[in-house]
Coordinates of C-alpha atoms and ligand atoms in Angstrom, one line a residue:
M1 CA -24.4 -20.2 -169.2
E2 CA -24.0 -18.8 -172.6
N3 CA -23.4 -15.1 -173.1
H4 CA -24.9 -13.9 -176.4
G5 CA -23.6 -10.8 -178.2
L6 CA -25.4 -8.5 -180.6
F7 CA -25.2 -9.4 -184.3
I8 CA -23.9 -6.3 -186.1
N9 CA -22.2 -6.2 -189.5
G10 CA -22.0 -10.0 -189.7
A11 CA -20.2 -10.5 -186.3
F12 CA -21.2 -11.0 -182.7
V13 CA -20.2 -8.1 -180.4
P14 CA -21.0 -7.2 -176.8
A15 CA -23.1 -4.2 -175.9
E16 CA -21.0 -1.0 -175.6
S17 CA -22.1 -0.7 -172.0
G18 CA -21.0 -4.3 -171.3
E19 CA -24.4 -5.0 -169.8
S20 CA -26.6 -8.0 -170.4
F21 CA -29.9 -9.4 -169.3
E22 CA -31.3 -12.9 -168.6
S23 CA -34.0 -14.6 -170.6
I24 CA -36.3 -16.8 -168.4
N25 CA -37.8 -20.2 -169.2
P26 CA -41.5 -19.5 -168.5
F27 CA -42.1 -23.1 -167.3
S28 CA -39.2 -23.4 -164.8
G29 CA -38.7 -19.8 -164.0
E30 CA -35.0 -20.4 -164.6
S31 CA -32.6 -18.4 -166.7
I32 CA -31.7 -19.9 -170.1
G33 CA -28.9 -17.5 -171.0
R34 CA -27.6 -13.9 -170.9
Y35 CA -28.0 -11.6 -173.8
A36 CA -26.3 -8.3 -174.6
R37 CA -28.4 -5.4 -173.5
A38 CA -28.4 -3.0 -176.4
G39 CA -28.7 0.8 -175.9
R40 CA -28.5 3.8 -178.1
P41 CA -24.8 3.5 -179.1
D42 CA -25.4 -0.1 -180.2
V43 CA -28.4 0.8 -182.2
E44 CA -26.3 3.6 -183.8
K45 CA -23.7 1.0 -184.8
A46 CA -26.4 -1.4 -186.1
V47 CA -28.2 1.2 -188.2
S48 CA -24.9 2.5 -189.6
A49 CA -24.0 -1.0 -190.7
A50 CA -27.4 -1.5 -192.3
R51 CA -27.1 2.0 -193.9
K52 CA -23.7 1.2 -195.4
A53 CA -25.0 -2.2 -196.6
F54 CA -27.9 -0.5 -198.3
D55 CA -26.1 2.7 -199.7
E56 CA -22.9 1.0 -200.8
G57 CA -23.3 -2.7 -200.5
P58 CA -24.3 -5.2 -203.1
W59 CA -27.6 -6.4 -201.6
P60 CA -30.0 -3.9 -203.1
R61 CA -28.2 -4.1 -206.5
L62 CA -28.1 -7.8 -206.8
S63 CA -30.3 -9.5 -209.4
R64 CA -33.6 -10.9 -208.2
E65 CA -32.2 -14.4 -208.9
E66 CA -29.2 -13.8 -206.6
R67 CA -31.3 -12.5 -203.7
S68 CA -33.7 -15.4 -204.1
R69 CA -30.7 -17.8 -204.0
V70 CA -29.5 -16.4 -200.7
L71 CA -33.0 -16.5 -199.2
G72 CA -33.2 -20.1 -200.3
Q73 CA -30.0 -20.8 -198.4
I74 CA -31.5 -19.2 -195.3
A75 CA -34.6 -21.4 -195.7
E76 CA -32.4 -24.4 -196.1
R77 CA -30.4 -23.6 -193.0
I78 CA -33.7 -23.2 -191.0
E79 CA -34.9 -26.6 -192.2
V80 CA -31.6 -28.3 -191.5
H81 CA -31.5 -26.9 -187.9
A82 CA -35.2 -27.2 -187.2
K83 CA -34.6 -29.6 -184.3
E84 CA -32.2 -27.3 -182.5
L85 CA -34.4 -24.2 -183.2
T86 CA -37.4 -26.1 -181.8
A87 CA -35.5 -26.9 -178.6
L88 CA -34.4 -23.3 -178.1
E89 CA -37.8 -21.9 -178.7
L90 CA -39.4 -24.4 -176.4
T91 CA -37.4 -23.2 -173.4
D92 CA -37.5 -19.5 -174.3
A93 CA -41.2 -19.0 -175.3
G94 CA -43.2 -21.5 -173.3
G95 CA -45.3 -22.8 -176.2
T96 CA -46.0 -26.5 -176.3
I97 CA -43.8 -28.8 -178.3
R98 CA -46.9 -29.5 -180.5
K99 CA -47.1 -25.8 -181.4
I100 CA -43.4 -25.0 -181.7
K101 CA -42.5 -28.0 -183.9
T102 CA -45.1 -26.8 -186.4
D103 CA -44.0 -23.2 -186.1
I104 CA -40.4 -24.0 -186.8
W105 CA -41.3 -26.2 -189.7
L106 CA -43.5 -23.4 -191.1
C107 CA -40.6 -20.9 -190.7
G108 CA -38.5 -22.9 -193.2
K109 CA -41.4 -23.2 -195.6
Q110 CA -42.2 -19.5 -195.3
M111 CA -38.6 -18.4 -195.9
G112 CA -38.7 -20.7 -198.9
Y113 CA -41.8 -18.9 -200.2
F114 CA -40.1 -15.5 -199.6
A115 CA -37.2 -16.8 -201.8
Q116 CA -39.8 -17.4 -204.5
L117 CA -41.4 -14.0 -204.0
A118 CA -38.0 -12.4 -204.4
L119 CA -38.1 -13.5 -208.0
R120 CA -41.2 -11.6 -208.8
D121 CA -40.7 -8.7 -211.2
L122 CA -42.8 -5.9 -209.7
D123 CA -41.9 -3.4 -212.5
A124 CA -44.6 -2.8 -215.1
P125 CA -45.0 -0.6 -218.1
L126 CA -47.9 1.8 -218.4
A127 CA -49.7 2.0 -221.7
E128 CA -48.1 4.6 -224.0
L129 CA -49.2 8.1 -223.0
E130 CA -50.0 10.6 -225.8
R131 CA -50.6 13.8 -223.9
P132 CA -49.1 16.3 -224.0
G133 CA -46.6 14.4 -226.2
F134 CA -45.8 10.8 -226.7
S135 CA -44.0 9.1 -223.8
R136 CA -43.2 5.6 -222.6
N137 CA -43.7 5.1 -218.8
W138 CA -42.7 2.5 -216.3
L139 CA -43.8 1.9 -212.7
V140 CA -40.9 0.4 -210.9
R141 CA -40.6 -0.8 -207.3
E142 CA -37.5 -0.2 -205.4
P143 CA -36.4 -1.2 -201.9
I144 CA -37.2 1.4 -199.2
G145 CA -33.8 1.3 -197.5
V146 CA -33.0 0.5 -193.9
C147 CA -35.9 -1.3 -192.1
A148 CA -36.2 -1.3 -188.3
Q149 CA -38.1 -4.4 -187.3
I150 CA -39.5 -4.8 -183.8
I151 CA -41.2 -8.0 -182.9
P152 CA -43.0 -9.7 -180.0
W153 CA -42.5 -12.9 -178.0
N154 CA -45.5 -15.0 -179.0
F155 CA -44.0 -16.4 -182.3
P156 CA -40.4 -15.4 -181.8
L157 CA -38.7 -17.1 -184.8
M158 CA -41.7 -16.8 -187.1
M159 CA -42.0 -13.1 -186.6
A160 CA -38.3 -12.7 -187.4
V161 CA -38.7 -14.8 -190.5
W162 CA -41.7 -12.8 -191.8
K163 CA -40.0 -9.5 -191.2
I164 CA -36.5 -10.4 -192.4
G165 CA -37.8 -12.5 -195.3
L166 CA -40.0 -9.9 -196.9
A167 CA -37.6 -7.0 -196.3
L168 CA -34.7 -8.9 -197.9
A169 CA -36.8 -10.2 -200.8
A170 CA -37.4 -6.6 -201.8
G171 CA -33.7 -5.7 -201.4
N172 CA -33.8 -3.8 -198.1
T173 CA -31.4 -4.0 -195.2
V174 CA -32.5 -4.7 -191.7
V175 CA -32.0 -4.0 -188.0
L176 CA -34.2 -6.5 -186.1
K177 CA -35.0 -6.3 -182.4
P178 CA -36.5 -9.4 -180.9
A179 CA -38.7 -9.1 -177.7
E180 CA -36.6 -9.0 -174.5
E181 CA -38.5 -12.1 -173.3
T182 CA -37.5 -14.3 -176.3
P183 CA -34.1 -13.4 -177.9
D184 CA -32.9 -17.0 -178.3
T185 CA -34.1 -18.1 -181.7
A186 CA -33.3 -14.7 -183.3
M187 CA -29.7 -15.1 -182.2
A188 CA -29.7 -18.7 -183.5
L189 CA -31.0 -17.3 -186.8
A190 CA -28.1 -14.8 -186.8
R191 CA -25.7 -17.8 -186.5
L192 CA -27.4 -19.5 -189.4
L193 CA -27.1 -16.3 -191.5
Q194 CA -23.3 -16.5 -191.0
E195 CA -23.4 -19.8 -192.9
T196 CA -25.0 -18.2 -196.0
D197 CA -23.8 -15.8 -198.6
L198 CA -25.8 -12.9 -197.1
P199 CA -23.4 -9.9 -197.1
P200 CA -22.4 -8.5 -193.7
G201 CA -24.6 -5.6 -192.5
V202 CA -27.7 -6.7 -194.5
V203 CA -29.3 -8.2 -191.3
N204 CA -28.3 -6.9 -187.9
I205 CA -30.0 -8.1 -184.7
V206 CA -30.0 -6.2 -181.5
T207 CA -31.3 -7.7 -178.3
G208 CA -32.6 -5.5 -175.5
F209 CA -35.6 -3.7 -174.0
G210 CA -38.3 -1.6 -175.6
E211 CA -37.3 1.7 -174.2
E212 CA -33.6 1.2 -174.4
A213 CA -33.2 -0.4 -177.8
G214 CA -36.6 -0.3 -179.5
E215 CA -37.2 3.4 -179.0
P216 CA -33.8 4.6 -180.4
L217 CA -34.2 2.2 -183.3
A218 CA -37.8 3.3 -184.2
T219 CA -36.8 7.0 -184.1
H220 CA -33.4 6.8 -185.7
P221 CA -33.1 9.2 -188.7
G222 CA -31.1 6.6 -190.6
V223 CA -34.1 4.3 -190.6
D224 CA -36.4 4.5 -193.6
K225 CA -39.2 2.1 -192.5
V226 CA -40.4 0.7 -189.2
A227 CA -42.2 -2.7 -189.2
F228 CA -43.7 -3.5 -185.8
T229 CA -45.7 -6.3 -184.3
G230 CA -46.9 -5.9 -180.7
S231 CA -49.3 -4.0 -178.6
T232 CA -51.6 -1.3 -180.0
E233 CA -50.2 1.1 -177.4
I234 CA -46.6 0.8 -178.5
G235 CA -47.8 0.7 -182.2
K236 CA -49.3 4.1 -181.7
L237 CA -46.1 5.4 -180.1
I238 CA -44.1 4.1 -183.0
M239 CA -46.4 5.7 -185.5
R240 CA -46.2 9.0 -183.7
S241 CA -42.4 9.0 -183.5
A242 CA -42.1 8.0 -187.2
A243 CA -43.7 11.2 -188.2
D244 CA -40.6 13.3 -187.5
T245 CA -38.6 11.8 -190.3
M246 CA -41.7 10.5 -192.2
K247 CA -40.7 6.9 -192.0
K248 CA -42.9 4.3 -193.7
V249 CA -44.7 2.3 -191.0
T250 CA -46.4 -1.0 -191.0
L251 CA -48.0 -2.2 -187.7
E252 CA -49.6 -5.4 -186.7
C253 CA -51.1 -4.8 -183.3
G254 CA -53.8 -6.1 -181.0
G255 CA -57.1 -7.8 -181.6
K256 CA -60.4 -8.8 -180.0
S257 CA -61.7 -11.1 -182.6
A258 CA -65.2 -12.4 -182.7
N259 CA -65.8 -16.1 -183.4
I260 CA -69.5 -16.2 -184.5
I261 CA -71.4 -19.5 -184.2
L262 CA -74.7 -19.6 -186.1
E263 CA -77.4 -22.0 -185.2
D264 CA -76.9 -24.0 -188.4
A265 CA -73.2 -24.6 -187.7
D266 CA -71.8 -28.1 -187.4
L267 CA -71.7 -27.7 -183.6
A268 CA -69.1 -30.4 -182.8
M269 CA -66.7 -28.8 -185.2
A270 CA -67.5 -25.3 -184.0
V271 CA -66.9 -26.3 -180.4
D272 CA -63.4 -27.6 -181.3
G273 CA -62.7 -24.6 -183.5
A274 CA -63.7 -22.2 -180.7
L275 CA -61.4 -24.0 -178.2
Y276 CA -58.6 -23.8 -180.7
G277 CA -59.4 -20.1 -181.5
A278 CA -59.4 -19.1 -177.8
F279 CA -56.8 -21.3 -176.2
Y280 CA -54.1 -21.9 -178.9
H281 CA -50.8 -20.8 -177.3
A282 CA -52.7 -20.0 -174.1
G283 CA -54.5 -17.2 -176.0
Q284 CA -51.2 -15.3 -176.5
C285 CA -52.1 -14.8 -180.1
C286 CA -53.2 -11.5 -181.7
T287 CA -55.8 -13.3 -183.7
A288 CA -57.2 -15.2 -180.7
G289 CA -61.0 -15.8 -180.9
S290 CA -61.4 -14.2 -177.5
R291 CA -65.1 -13.3 -178.0
I292 CA -67.3 -16.3 -178.9
L293 CA -70.6 -15.1 -180.2
V294 CA -73.2 -17.9 -180.0
Q295 CA -76.7 -17.8 -181.4
E296 CA -79.1 -18.1 -178.4
S297 CA -81.0 -21.1 -179.9
V298 CA -77.9 -23.3 -179.7
Q299 CA -76.1 -21.6 -176.7
D300 CA -77.0 -24.3 -174.1
K301 CA -75.9 -27.1 -176.4
F302 CA -72.7 -25.3 -177.4
L303 CA -71.8 -24.4 -173.8
E304 CA -72.3 -27.9 -172.5
A305 CA -69.7 -29.3 -174.8
F306 CA -67.4 -26.2 -174.8
L307 CA -67.2 -25.9 -171.0
A308 CA -66.6 -29.7 -170.6
K309 CA -63.7 -29.6 -173.1
A310 CA -62.3 -26.3 -171.8
S311 CA -62.0 -27.8 -168.3
A312 CA -60.3 -30.9 -169.7
I313 CA -57.4 -28.9 -171.2
R314 CA -54.2 -30.3 -169.7
L315 CA -51.7 -27.8 -168.5
G316 CA -48.1 -29.0 -168.1
D317 CA -44.5 -29.1 -169.2
P318 CA -44.4 -27.7 -172.7
A319 CA -41.9 -30.4 -173.6
D320 CA -44.4 -33.1 -172.9
K321 CA -46.4 -34.1 -175.9
A322 CA -49.4 -34.7 -173.8
T323 CA -49.5 -31.0 -172.7
D324 CA -52.3 -29.0 -174.3
M325 CA -51.4 -25.6 -172.9
G326 CA -48.1 -24.2 -171.5
P327 CA -47.4 -21.3 -169.2
L328 CA -47.7 -17.6 -170.2
I329 CA -44.6 -15.8 -171.2
S330 CA -43.8 -14.0 -168.0
R331 CA -44.8 -13.3 -164.4
K332 CA -45.9 -9.8 -165.6
Q333 CA -48.2 -11.3 -168.2
Q334 CA -49.6 -13.8 -165.7
E335 CA -50.5 -10.9 -163.3
R336 CA -52.0 -8.9 -166.1
V337 CA -54.2 -11.8 -167.2
L338 CA -55.3 -12.5 -163.6
G339 CA -56.1 -8.8 -163.2
Y340 CA -58.5 -9.1 -166.2
I341 CA -60.1 -12.2 -164.7
E342 CA -60.8 -10.2 -161.5
A343 CA -62.2 -7.3 -163.6
G344 CA -64.5 -9.7 -165.3
K345 CA -65.8 -11.1 -162.0
K346 CA -66.3 -7.6 -160.6
E347 CA -68.2 -6.5 -163.7
G348 CA -70.7 -9.4 -163.2
A349 CA -69.6 -11.9 -165.8
R350 CA -70.0 -15.5 -164.6
C351 CA -66.7 -17.4 -164.6
A352 CA -67.8 -20.9 -165.7
V353 CA -64.4 -22.5 -166.0
G354 CA -61.0 -21.7 -164.5
G355 CA -60.4 -18.2 -163.2
G356 CA -57.1 -18.6 -161.4
I357 CA -53.7 -20.2 -161.1
P358 CA -53.6 -24.0 -161.2
E359 CA -53.0 -25.7 -157.9
E360 CA -50.8 -28.6 -159.1
P361 CA -47.4 -28.3 -157.3
T362 CA -45.5 -29.4 -160.5
L363 CA -46.8 -26.2 -162.2
A364 CA -45.9 -23.9 -159.4
K365 CA -42.7 -22.4 -160.9
G366 CA -44.3 -21.7 -164.3
F367 CA -46.4 -18.6 -165.2
F368 CA -49.6 -20.6 -165.6
V369 CA -53.2 -19.4 -165.8
E370 CA -56.1 -21.8 -166.0
P371 CA -58.1 -21.8 -169.2
T372 CA -60.9 -19.5 -168.2
V373 CA -64.4 -19.1 -169.7
F374 CA -66.7 -16.2 -168.9
V375 CA -70.4 -16.6 -169.8
D376 CA -73.2 -14.1 -169.7
V377 CA -70.8 -11.5 -170.9
D378 CA -72.0 -8.1 -172.1
N379 CA -69.9 -6.7 -175.0
A380 CA -69.4 -3.4 -173.1
M381 CA -67.5 -5.1 -170.3
T382 CA -63.7 -4.6 -170.0
I383 CA -63.0 -8.3 -170.7
A384 CA -64.9 -8.1 -174.0
Q385 CA -63.3 -4.8 -175.1
E386 CA -59.7 -5.1 -174.1
E387 CA -57.1 -7.5 -175.5
I388 CA -56.2 -9.9 -172.6
F389 CA -53.5 -12.0 -174.4
G390 CA -54.1 -15.0 -172.2
P391 CA -56.4 -18.0 -171.9
V392 CA -59.5 -16.1 -171.2
V393 CA -62.6 -16.2 -173.4
C394 CA -65.9 -14.4 -173.3
V395 CA -69.1 -16.1 -174.5
I396 CA -71.7 -13.6 -175.7
P397 CA -75.1 -14.6 -176.9
F398 CA -77.0 -13.1 -179.9
K399 CA -80.4 -13.5 -181.4
T400 CA -80.0 -12.6 -185.1
P401 CA -77.0 -12.7 -187.5
Q402 CA -77.3 -8.9 -187.8
E403 CA -76.9 -8.5 -184.1
A404 CA -73.8 -10.7 -184.2
V405 CA -72.3 -8.4 -186.8
Q406 CA -73.1 -5.4 -184.7
I407 CA -71.5 -6.9 -181.6
A408 CA -68.5 -8.3 -183.6
N409 CA -67.7 -4.8 -185.0
D410 CA -68.3 -3.0 -181.7
T411 CA -64.6 -2.9 -180.8
I412 CA -61.6 -0.7 -181.6
Y413 CA -59.9 -3.7 -183.1
G414 CA -60.3 -5.4 -186.5
L415 CA -57.6 -8.1 -186.9
A416 CA -59.6 -11.2 -187.5
G417 CA -62.9 -13.1 -187.0
A418 CA -64.7 -16.3 -188.0
V419 CA -68.2 -17.5 -188.9
W420 CA -69.4 -21.1 -188.4
S421 CA -72.3 -22.1 -190.5
R422 CA -73.3 -25.0 -192.9
D423 CA -74.7 -22.3 -195.3
E424 CA -71.7 -20.9 -197.0
K425 CA -73.6 -18.1 -198.7
R426 CA -74.9 -17.0 -195.4
A427 CA -71.5 -17.2 -193.8
M428 CA -69.9 -15.3 -196.7
N429 CA -72.5 -12.6 -196.3
L430 CA -71.6 -12.2 -192.7
A431 CA -67.9 -12.4 -193.4
R432 CA -68.2 -9.4 -195.8
Q433 CA -69.8 -7.4 -193.0
L434 CA -67.0 -8.0 -190.4
R435 CA -64.6 -5.1 -190.2
A436 CA -61.5 -7.3 -190.0
G437 CA -58.4 -8.1 -192.0
T438 CA -58.9 -11.9 -192.0
V439 CA -62.1 -13.8 -191.7
W440 CA -62.3 -17.6 -191.5
I441 CA -65.4 -19.6 -192.4
N442 CA -65.6 -22.9 -190.5
E443 CA -62.0 -22.5 -189.5
Y444 CA -59.8 -20.5 -187.2
H445 CA -56.2 -19.1 -186.9
L446 CA -54.9 -20.4 -190.2
T447 CA -52.7 -17.9 -192.0
S448 CA -50.8 -18.5 -195.2
E449 CA -47.6 -16.9 -196.3
K450 CA -49.3 -16.4 -199.6
A451 CA -52.2 -14.4 -198.1
P452 CA -51.9 -10.8 -196.9
F453 CA -52.2 -10.5 -193.1
G454 CA -53.0 -7.4 -191.1
G455 CA -55.7 -5.4 -189.4
F456 CA -58.5 -2.9 -189.9
K457 CA -59.1 -0.1 -187.4
Q458 CA -56.7 -0.1 -184.4
S459 CA -55.3 -3.5 -185.2
G460 CA -52.8 -2.1 -187.6
L461 CA -51.6 -0.5 -190.7
G462 CA -50.5 -2.2 -193.9
R463 CA -50.2 -5.9 -194.6
E464 CA -47.6 -8.6 -194.2
L465 CA -47.2 -11.7 -196.3
G466 CA -48.1 -12.4 -199.9
L467 CA -47.4 -10.1 -202.7
E468 CA -49.0 -7.2 -200.9
G469 CA -46.6 -7.8 -198.0
L470 CA -43.7 -7.6 -200.4
K471 CA -44.9 -4.4 -201.8
E472 CA -45.0 -2.9 -198.3
Y473 CA -41.2 -3.1 -198.5
T474 CA -41.0 -1.1 -201.7
E475 CA -41.2 2.5 -202.8
L476 CA -43.1 3.0 -206.1
K477 CA -41.3 5.1 -208.7
H478 CA -42.7 6.4 -212.0
I479 CA -40.2 6.7 -214.9
H480 CA -41.2 8.8 -217.8
V481 CA -39.3 8.5 -221.1
D482 CA -39.9 11.1 -223.8
D483 CA -40.9 9.5 -227.0
L484 CA -41.6 12.6 -229.0
G485 CA -38.0 13.6 -229.7
Q486 CA -39.0 17.0 -231.2
R487 CA -38.2 20.1 -229.3
D488 CA -40.5 22.3 -231.5
K489 CA -43.6 20.3 -230.5
K490 CA -42.9 20.7 -226.8
F491 CA -45.3 23.7 -226.5
W492 CA -45.4 23.2 -222.7
Y493 CA -41.9 24.7 -222.4
D494 CA -43.5 28.0 -223.3
T495 CA -44.7 28.3 -219.8
V496 CA -41.1 29.3 -218.7
L497 CA -39.4 30.3 -222.0
A498 CA -40.4 33.6 -223.5
P499 CA -42.4 32.9 -226.7
E500 CA -39.7 34.6 -228.9
Q501 CA -37.2 32.0 -227.6
S502 CA -39.5 29.1 -228.3
P503 CA -39.2 27.3 -231.6
A504 CA -42.9 26.6 -231.4
S505 CA -43.7 30.3 -231.9
S506 CA -41.3 30.9 -234.8
Ligands
ADP601 P1 -46.2 -6.9 -175.2 O1 -47.0 -6.1 -174.3 O2 -46.8 -8.0 -175.9 O3 -44.8 -7.3 -174.7 P2 -45.0 -4.7 -176.6 O4 -45.7 -3.9 -177.6 O5 -44.7 -4.0 -175.3 O6 -45.9 -6.0 -176.5 O7 -43.7 -5.3 -177.2 C1 -43.5 -5.7 -178.5 C2 -42.1 -5.2 -179.0 O8 -42.0 -3.8 -178.9 C3 -41.0 -5.8 -178.1 O9 -39.9 -6.1 -178.9 C4 -40.7 -4.6 -177.2 O10 -39.3 -4.6 -176.7 C5 -40.9 -3.5 -178.1 N1 -41.1 -2.2 -177.5 C6 -41.7 -1.9 -176.3 N2 -41.7 -0.6 -176.0 C7 -41.1 0.0 -177.1 C8 -40.9 1.4 -177.4 N3 -41.2 2.4 -176.6 N4 -40.3 1.6 -178.6 C9 -40.0 0.7 -179.4 N5 -40.2 -0.6 -179.2 C10 -40.7 -1.0 -178.0

């Protein structure tokens, strides 16, 4: 079994403690490899490598064209090694081959887009200012510095690509910590980075646990920005600890998104869209459409088709193309999700499909939970308020579109949502009223590397992707150039110089 080191300053090194941990295949329950278990001293080394690469190295000082060229090389490496990356992610993350193949393909495309984004000149002149004297002014964007990037296990390589790609495009250096459940493709990416012209120390990757490696990274005084994707609970912790040294923070956290189906929707499409919204990657998706709001007049018709299709979802080996849904990431996550199912039953929601662990012996070693549909759900119930991050969906009826908006917004989260209707104006009107960072109309889950992604309310802070995402990795500087050139007209100096010393008074 392979022993993977930490990627620091362009080389693979063991953890200072010599310790390692296993990553488990969520389908077989078997170990796929051992990974160095980073602690505070390793984080120290990684941050100082990133610090040196930023303060003294070429990366922030390269031309935009040069940085873009290197990002293009990374994109090309990902595309060339797509098959190998797909195989690694398949055994590490438990997503189906149908999902992961697309993810890895997208990773190459997205990195390619970040290479294009790196070319964007974000500096802009202001119109000439006349007061108090003439001056020329520029607004320039500069890299922030060393960025700590902490990512989750649901889209392991894609989260690494989003984080690293945007940070590098703006000229920053990085210490990335993948989730302890899914270190494999991040380390594969490190190997690919070695094949490019990226200078050592610009990207460092430390594997390890949240409290042991994530916490010292997020609180390190040598880190200028923390970018985090994960639970709202840890997001809040990171925001609090960033206060001490006033690090910039971007957070992409939980969601409890409402998928609103109006009575004039194309019901067949809405049924499939709702299944995709709720059960894509076994619901382990921050944008999961985990609350389906259906207009009462079409609820029976919707449920008839939805429940039939939900019960027909095939669980199985993620490597099998016929498998619709794989296991959850870990035993811990499986238990957490089953706990929510019990809570739903206790609170009086009716479990119409699923509700437990599948009985097939071939699935016994995996961390499976059946696709589960609760109907007659009240939005105040725990299962409608808390993020479950599993294949559990609540169906909530509503009478009027206004009531749908009220229910949809009655949550601490605000990541995403959707409206299904044949009347685009009506759907748009509702979309504008949803307090969420992304709203789809007659669609679900689709994000684009060109569109900013992030949350309202407790779903996060700041945006990733697109030009806005790039700007989140920059500091804004105003440069003022005196255009007056005449000391005697600078009457404002009189505020500190005695009038008799001032040429303006003579
Ligand atoms: P999940 O519950 O989905 O595993 P987490 O928010 O716990 O989500 O984890 C997301 C990422 O945050 C992981 O890389 C994890 O190791 C990291 N993490 C967990 N706890 C902390 C912490 N206290 N400080 C910094 N990072 C942490």
